[in-house]
CSV table of C-alpha atoms in Angstrom, one decimal:
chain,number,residue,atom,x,y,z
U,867,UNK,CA,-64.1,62.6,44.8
U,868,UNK,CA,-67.4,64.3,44.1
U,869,UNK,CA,-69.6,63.1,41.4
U,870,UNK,CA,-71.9,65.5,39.6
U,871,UNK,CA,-75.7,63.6,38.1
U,872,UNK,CA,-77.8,66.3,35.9
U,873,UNK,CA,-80.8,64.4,34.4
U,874,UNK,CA,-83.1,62.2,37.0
U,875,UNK,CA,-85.7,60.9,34.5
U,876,UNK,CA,-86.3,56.8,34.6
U,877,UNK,CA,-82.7,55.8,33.4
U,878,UNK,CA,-81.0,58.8,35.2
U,879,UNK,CA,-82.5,58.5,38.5
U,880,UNK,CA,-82.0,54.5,38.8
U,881,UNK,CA,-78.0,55.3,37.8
U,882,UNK,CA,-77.8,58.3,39.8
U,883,UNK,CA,-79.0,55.6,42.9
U,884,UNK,CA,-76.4,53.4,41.9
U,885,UNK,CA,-73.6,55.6,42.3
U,886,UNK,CA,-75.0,56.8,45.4
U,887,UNK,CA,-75.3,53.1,47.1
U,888,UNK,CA,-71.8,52.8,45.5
U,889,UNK,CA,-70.0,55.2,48.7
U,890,UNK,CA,-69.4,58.1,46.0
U,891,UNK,CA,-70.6,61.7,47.6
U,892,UNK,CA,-73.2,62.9,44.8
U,893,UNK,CA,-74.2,66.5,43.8
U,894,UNK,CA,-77.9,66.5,41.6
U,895,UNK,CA,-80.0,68.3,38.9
U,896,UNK,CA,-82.9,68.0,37.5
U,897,UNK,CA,-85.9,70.5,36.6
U,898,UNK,CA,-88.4,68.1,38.4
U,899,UNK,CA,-88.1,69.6,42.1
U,900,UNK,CA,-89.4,66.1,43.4
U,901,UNK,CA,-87.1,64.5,41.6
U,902,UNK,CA,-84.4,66.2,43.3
U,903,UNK,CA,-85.7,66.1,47.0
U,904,UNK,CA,-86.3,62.6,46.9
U,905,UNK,CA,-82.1,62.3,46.1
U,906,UNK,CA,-81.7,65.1,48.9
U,907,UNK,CA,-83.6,62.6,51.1
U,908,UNK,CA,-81.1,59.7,50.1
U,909,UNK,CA,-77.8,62.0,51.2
U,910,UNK,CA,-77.4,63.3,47.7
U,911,UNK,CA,-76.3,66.6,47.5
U,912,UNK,CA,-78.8,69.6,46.0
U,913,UNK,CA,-76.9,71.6,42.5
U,914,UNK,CA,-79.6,74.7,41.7
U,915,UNK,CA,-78.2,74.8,38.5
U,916,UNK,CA,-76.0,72.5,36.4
U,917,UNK,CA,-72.7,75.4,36.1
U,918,UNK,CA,-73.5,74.9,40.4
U,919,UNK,CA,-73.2,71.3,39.8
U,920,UNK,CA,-70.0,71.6,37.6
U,921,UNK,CA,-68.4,74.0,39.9
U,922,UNK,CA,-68.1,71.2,42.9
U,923,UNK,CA,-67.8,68.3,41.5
U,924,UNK,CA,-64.9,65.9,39.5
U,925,UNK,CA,-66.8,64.4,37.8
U,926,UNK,CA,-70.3,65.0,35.9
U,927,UNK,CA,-72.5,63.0,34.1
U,928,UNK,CA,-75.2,63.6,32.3
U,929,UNK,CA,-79.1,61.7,31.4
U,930,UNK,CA,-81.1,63.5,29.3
U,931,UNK,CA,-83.7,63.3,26.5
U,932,UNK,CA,-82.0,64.5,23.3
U,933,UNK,CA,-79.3,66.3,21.7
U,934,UNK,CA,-80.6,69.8,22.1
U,935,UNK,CA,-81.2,69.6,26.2
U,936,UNK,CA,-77.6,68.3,26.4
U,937,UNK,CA,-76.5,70.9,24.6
U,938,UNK,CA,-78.1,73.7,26.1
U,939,UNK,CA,-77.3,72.5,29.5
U,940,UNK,CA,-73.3,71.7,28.9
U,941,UNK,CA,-72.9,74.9,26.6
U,942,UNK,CA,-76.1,77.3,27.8
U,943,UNK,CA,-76.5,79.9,30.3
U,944,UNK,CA,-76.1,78.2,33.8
U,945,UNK,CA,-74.9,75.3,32.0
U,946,UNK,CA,-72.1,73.1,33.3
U,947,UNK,CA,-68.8,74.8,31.4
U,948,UNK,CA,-70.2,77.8,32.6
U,949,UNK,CA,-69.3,76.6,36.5
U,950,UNK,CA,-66.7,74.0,35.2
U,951,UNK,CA,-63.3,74.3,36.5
U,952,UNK,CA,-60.3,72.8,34.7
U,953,UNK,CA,-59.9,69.0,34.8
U,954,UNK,CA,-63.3,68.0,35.1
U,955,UNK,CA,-64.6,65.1,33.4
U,956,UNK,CA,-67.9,65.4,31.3
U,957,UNK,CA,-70.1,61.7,30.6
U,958,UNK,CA,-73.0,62.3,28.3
U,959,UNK,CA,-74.8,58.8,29.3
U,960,UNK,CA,-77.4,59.9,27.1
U,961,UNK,CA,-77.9,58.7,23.3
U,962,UNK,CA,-77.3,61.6,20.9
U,963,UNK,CA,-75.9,62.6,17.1
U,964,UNK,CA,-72.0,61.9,17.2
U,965,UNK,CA,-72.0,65.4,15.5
U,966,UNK,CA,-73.7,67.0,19.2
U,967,UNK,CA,-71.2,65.4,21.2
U,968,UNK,CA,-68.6,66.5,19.3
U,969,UNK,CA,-69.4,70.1,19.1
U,970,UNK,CA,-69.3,69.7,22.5
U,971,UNK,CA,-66.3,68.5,22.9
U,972,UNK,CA,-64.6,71.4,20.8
U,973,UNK,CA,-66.4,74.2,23.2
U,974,UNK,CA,-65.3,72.2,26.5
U,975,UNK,CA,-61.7,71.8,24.9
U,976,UNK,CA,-61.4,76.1,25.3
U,977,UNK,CA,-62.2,75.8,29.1
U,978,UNK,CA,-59.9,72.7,29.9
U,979,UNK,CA,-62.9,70.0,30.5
U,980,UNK,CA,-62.7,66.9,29.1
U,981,UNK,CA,-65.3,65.4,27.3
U,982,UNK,CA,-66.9,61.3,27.0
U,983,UNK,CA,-70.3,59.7,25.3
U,984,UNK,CA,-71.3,56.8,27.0
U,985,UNK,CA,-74.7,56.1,26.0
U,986,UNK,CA,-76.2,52.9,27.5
U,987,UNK,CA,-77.9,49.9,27.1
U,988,UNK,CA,-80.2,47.7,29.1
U,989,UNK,CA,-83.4,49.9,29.4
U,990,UNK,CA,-84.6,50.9,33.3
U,991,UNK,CA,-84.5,47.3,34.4
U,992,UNK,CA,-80.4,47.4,33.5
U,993,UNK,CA,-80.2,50.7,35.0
U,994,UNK,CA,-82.1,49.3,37.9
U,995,UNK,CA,-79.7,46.4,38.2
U,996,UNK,CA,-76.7,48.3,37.8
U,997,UNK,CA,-76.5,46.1,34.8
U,998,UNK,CA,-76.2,48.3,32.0
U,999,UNK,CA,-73.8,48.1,28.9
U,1000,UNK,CA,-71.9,51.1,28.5
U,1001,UNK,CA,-70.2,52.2,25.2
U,1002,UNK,CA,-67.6,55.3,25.7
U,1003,UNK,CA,-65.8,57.3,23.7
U,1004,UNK,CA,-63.2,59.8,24.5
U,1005,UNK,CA,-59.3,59.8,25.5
U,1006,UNK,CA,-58.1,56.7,27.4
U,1007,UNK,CA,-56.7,58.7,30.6
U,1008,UNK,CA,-60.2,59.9,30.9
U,1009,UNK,CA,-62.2,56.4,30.7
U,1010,UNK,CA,-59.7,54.9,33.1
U,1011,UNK,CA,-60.2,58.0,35.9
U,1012,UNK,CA,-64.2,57.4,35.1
U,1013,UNK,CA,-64.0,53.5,34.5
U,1014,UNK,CA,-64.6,53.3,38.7
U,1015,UNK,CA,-68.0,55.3,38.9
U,1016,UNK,CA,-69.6,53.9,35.6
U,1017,UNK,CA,-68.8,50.4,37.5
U,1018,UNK,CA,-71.2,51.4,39.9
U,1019,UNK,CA,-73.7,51.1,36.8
U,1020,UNK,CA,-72.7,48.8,34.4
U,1021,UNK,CA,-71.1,45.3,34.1
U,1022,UNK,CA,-70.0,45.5,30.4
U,1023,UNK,CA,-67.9,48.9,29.8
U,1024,UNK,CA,-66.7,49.5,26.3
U,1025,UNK,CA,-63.9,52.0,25.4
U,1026,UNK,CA,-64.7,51.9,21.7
U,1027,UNK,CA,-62.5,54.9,20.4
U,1028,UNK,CA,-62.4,58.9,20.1
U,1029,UNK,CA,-65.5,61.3,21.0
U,1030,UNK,CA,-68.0,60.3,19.2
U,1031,UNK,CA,-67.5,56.7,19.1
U,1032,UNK,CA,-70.0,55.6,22.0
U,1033,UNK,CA,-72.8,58.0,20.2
U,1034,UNK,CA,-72.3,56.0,16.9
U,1035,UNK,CA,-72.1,52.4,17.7
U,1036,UNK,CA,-75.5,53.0,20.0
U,1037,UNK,CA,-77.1,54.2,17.4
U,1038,UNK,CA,-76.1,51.4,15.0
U,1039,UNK,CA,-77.1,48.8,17.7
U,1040,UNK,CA,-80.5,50.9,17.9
U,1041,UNK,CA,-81.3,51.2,14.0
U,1042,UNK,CA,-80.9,47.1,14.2
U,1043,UNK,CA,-83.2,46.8,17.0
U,1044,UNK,CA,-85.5,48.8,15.7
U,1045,UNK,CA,-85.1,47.4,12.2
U,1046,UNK,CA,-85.2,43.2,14.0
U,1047,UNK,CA,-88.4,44.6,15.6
U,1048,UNK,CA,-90.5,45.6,13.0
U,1049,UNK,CA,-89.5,42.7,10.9
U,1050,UNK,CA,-90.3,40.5,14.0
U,1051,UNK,CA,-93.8,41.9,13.8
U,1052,UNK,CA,-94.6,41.6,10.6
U,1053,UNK,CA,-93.5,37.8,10.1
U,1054,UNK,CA,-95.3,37.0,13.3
U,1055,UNK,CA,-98.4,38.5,12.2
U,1056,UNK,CA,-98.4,36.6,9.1
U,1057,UNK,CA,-98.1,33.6,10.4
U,1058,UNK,CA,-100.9,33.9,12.7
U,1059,UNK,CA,-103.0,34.9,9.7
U,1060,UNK,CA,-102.1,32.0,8.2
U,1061,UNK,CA,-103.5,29.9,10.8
U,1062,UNK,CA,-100.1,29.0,12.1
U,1063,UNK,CA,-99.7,28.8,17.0
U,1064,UNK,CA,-97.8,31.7,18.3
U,1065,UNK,CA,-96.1,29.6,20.5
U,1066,UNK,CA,-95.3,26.8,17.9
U,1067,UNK,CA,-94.1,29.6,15.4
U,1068,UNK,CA,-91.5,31.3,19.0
U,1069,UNK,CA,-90.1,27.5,19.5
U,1070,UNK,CA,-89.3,27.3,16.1
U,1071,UNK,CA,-88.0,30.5,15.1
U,1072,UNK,CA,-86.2,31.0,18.3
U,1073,UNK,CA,-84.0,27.2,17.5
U,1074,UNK,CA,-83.8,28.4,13.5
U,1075,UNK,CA,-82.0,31.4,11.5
U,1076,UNK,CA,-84.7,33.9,11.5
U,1077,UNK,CA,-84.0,33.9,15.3
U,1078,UNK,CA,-83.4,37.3,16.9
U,1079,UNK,CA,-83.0,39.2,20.6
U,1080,UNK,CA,-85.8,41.2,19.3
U,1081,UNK,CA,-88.1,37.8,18.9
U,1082,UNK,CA,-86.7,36.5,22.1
U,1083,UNK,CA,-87.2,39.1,24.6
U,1084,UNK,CA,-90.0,40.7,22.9
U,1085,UNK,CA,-92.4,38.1,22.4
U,1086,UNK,CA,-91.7,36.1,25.3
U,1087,UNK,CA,-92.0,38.9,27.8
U,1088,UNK,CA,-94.8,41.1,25.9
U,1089,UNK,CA,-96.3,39.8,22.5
U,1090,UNK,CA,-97.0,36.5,24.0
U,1091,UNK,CA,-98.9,38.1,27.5
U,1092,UNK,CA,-100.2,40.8,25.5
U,1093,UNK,CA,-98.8,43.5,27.7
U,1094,UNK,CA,-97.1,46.1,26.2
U,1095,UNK,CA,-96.2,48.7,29.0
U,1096,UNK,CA,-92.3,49.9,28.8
U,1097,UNK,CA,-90.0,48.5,28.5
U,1098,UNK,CA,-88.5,50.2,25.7
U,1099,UNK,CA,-91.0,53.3,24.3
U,1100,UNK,CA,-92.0,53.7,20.5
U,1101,UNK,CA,-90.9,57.1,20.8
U,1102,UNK,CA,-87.5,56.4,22.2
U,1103,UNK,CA,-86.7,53.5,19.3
U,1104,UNK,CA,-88.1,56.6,17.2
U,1105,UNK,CA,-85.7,58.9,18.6
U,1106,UNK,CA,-82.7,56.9,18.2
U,1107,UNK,CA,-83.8,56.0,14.4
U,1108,UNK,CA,-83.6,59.6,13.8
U,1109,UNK,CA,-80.0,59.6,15.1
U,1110,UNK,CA,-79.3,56.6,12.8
U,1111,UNK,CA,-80.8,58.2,9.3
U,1112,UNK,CA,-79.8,62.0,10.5
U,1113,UNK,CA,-76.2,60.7,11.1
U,1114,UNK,CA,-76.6,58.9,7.8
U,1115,UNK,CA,-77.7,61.9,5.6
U,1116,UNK,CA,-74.5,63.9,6.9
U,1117,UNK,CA,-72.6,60.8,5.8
U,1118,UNK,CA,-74.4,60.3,2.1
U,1119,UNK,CA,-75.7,56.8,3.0
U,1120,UNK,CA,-79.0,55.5,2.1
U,1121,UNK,CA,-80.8,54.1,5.1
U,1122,UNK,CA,-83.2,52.1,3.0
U,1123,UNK,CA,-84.6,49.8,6.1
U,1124,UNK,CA,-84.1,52.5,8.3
U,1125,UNK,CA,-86.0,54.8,6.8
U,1126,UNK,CA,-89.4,52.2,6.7
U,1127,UNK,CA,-88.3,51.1,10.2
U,1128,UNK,CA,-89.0,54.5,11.1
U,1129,UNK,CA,-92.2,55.3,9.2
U,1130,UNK,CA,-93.5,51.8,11.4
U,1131,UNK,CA,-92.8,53.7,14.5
U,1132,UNK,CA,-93.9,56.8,13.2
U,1133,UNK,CA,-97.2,55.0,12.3
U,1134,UNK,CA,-97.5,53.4,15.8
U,1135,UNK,CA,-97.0,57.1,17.4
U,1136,UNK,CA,-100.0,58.4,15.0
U,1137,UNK,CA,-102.2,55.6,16.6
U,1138,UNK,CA,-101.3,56.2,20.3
U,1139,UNK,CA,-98.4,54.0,21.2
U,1140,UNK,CA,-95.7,56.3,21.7
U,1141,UNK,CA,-95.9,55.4,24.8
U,1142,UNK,CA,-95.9,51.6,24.5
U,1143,UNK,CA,-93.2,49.2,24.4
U,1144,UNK,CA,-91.6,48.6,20.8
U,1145,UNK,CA,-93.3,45.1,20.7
U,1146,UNK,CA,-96.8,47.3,20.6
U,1147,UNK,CA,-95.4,47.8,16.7
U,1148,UNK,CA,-97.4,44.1,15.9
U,1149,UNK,CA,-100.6,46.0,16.9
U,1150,UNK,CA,-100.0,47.6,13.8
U,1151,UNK,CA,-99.9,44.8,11.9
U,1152,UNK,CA,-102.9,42.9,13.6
U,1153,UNK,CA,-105.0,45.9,12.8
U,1154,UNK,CA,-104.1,45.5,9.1
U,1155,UNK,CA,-104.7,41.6,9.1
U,1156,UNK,CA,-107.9,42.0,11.7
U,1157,UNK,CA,-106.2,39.1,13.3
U,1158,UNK,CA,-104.2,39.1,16.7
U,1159,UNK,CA,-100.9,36.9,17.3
U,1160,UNK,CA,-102.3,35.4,20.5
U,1161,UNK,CA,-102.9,31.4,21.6
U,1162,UNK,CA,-106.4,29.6,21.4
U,1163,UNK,CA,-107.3,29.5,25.0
């Protein structure tokens, strides 16, 4: 079996590795030439264009940055139905509207391919690890025949329903985290106004009700050393709030935290943390309390 990787950015690259070092013969594309000689130089497998890509391989999956690139590469000239042959399995890995993948999924349908979203979870150092959380959607046959290779990348592999499925519970995960961040921030940064030890404030918080994953992982591995390199970026959590209240306006549902959540990030891209991990969103609030959520030395 010959797997298929378009996309070999920081998540795609460490995934595409991982199926690599898992015995699987691997075709690649990317439109970063170094990107793809460096997987040349590992035994991978060069596709000059992703209908190349589609054209050799059982399997493809796909990394990349937002609904419109995976659309023009699945569904564009050169694109990957444009080489695919009938049977071949399609994983979007990336996070994009359930309405994208969908479409999709209706154009492959005409040439026989079969079509899966399986965004992820677990940021570079997951896809790293091999560690990732994987939440797919599509037909069962087709999650059991893929199942083997997304092994090779996760440990916790959801089948959570139709097309469309993966795409919508990731972006309800996201619009929490994003949501848990910003709230994180701001109660932080009032408590440090208020006098109150960072640390003191984590132990407590963290053993009480207000406790969160955001709190936990986000203050003890940035807030609290005051590094705020990625991480997750600003402009990805802004990216997949969009998904959240663009998904939500085609459904006629208020996003009323949402919608602030993502005028915070949109605020922290303004001042130049795009960038920066999501925890750089207290920044924001130290600046408006001209105090810093930091221990006395």
């Amino acid at each position: 079996m010959k797997i298929g990787f378009i996309g070999l950015g920081v998540m795609g690259k460490r995934m595409a590795a991982n199926i690599l070092k898992g015995g699987y013969a691997l075709k690649v594309n990317d439109i970063v030439e170094s990107a793809v000689k460096e997987f040349e130089e590992m035994g991978a497998e060069r596709g000059n264009t992703p209908a190349e890509v589609a054209a050799d391989c059982d399997i493809v999956l796909t990394s990349l940055p937002n609904s419109k690139i995976v659309k023009d590469v699945v569904t564009g000239k050169n694109g990957i139905l444009q080489g695919a042959r009938e049977g071949l399995i399609l994983v979007d890995l990336s996070s994009i509207t359930p309405k994208t993948i969908k479409e999709i999924h209706k154009e492959a349908q005409k040439k026989g391919v079969e079509v899966m979203d399986a965004p992820v979870s677990g940021g570079s150092a997951g896809a790293e690890a091999g560690t990732l959380t994987i939440m797919v959607g599509g037909k069962k046959e087709a999650f059991e025949k893929v199942k083997p290779v997304l092994d090779c990348i996760g440990k916790k592999i959801y089948h959570v329903g139709d097309v469309g499925a993966g795409d919508t519970i990731k972006l309800v995960n996201n619009l929490l985290l994003g949501i848990n961040m910003v709230a994180v921030a701001e109660a932080l940064t009032l408590g440090a106004k208020a006098g109150l030890d960072p640390d003191i404030m984590f132990s407590i918080i963290d053993q009480s009700s207000g406790s969160s994953y955001a709190l936990r992982a986000k203050y003890t591995n940035f807030i609290s050393k005051r590094d705020f390199e990625p991480g997750f970026m600003v402009d990805l959590q802004y990216k997949d709030l969009e998904l959240a209240v663009s998904t939500a306006k085609e459904l006629n549902l208020p996003l009323v935290l949402g919608n602030l959540a993502q005028q915070m990030y949109e605020i922290a891209r303004t001042e130049g943390l795009g960038s920066k991990d999501i925890s750089s969103i207290i920044q924001i609030y130290e600046r408006w309390a001209k105090t810093e959520v930091r221990k006395e030395q």
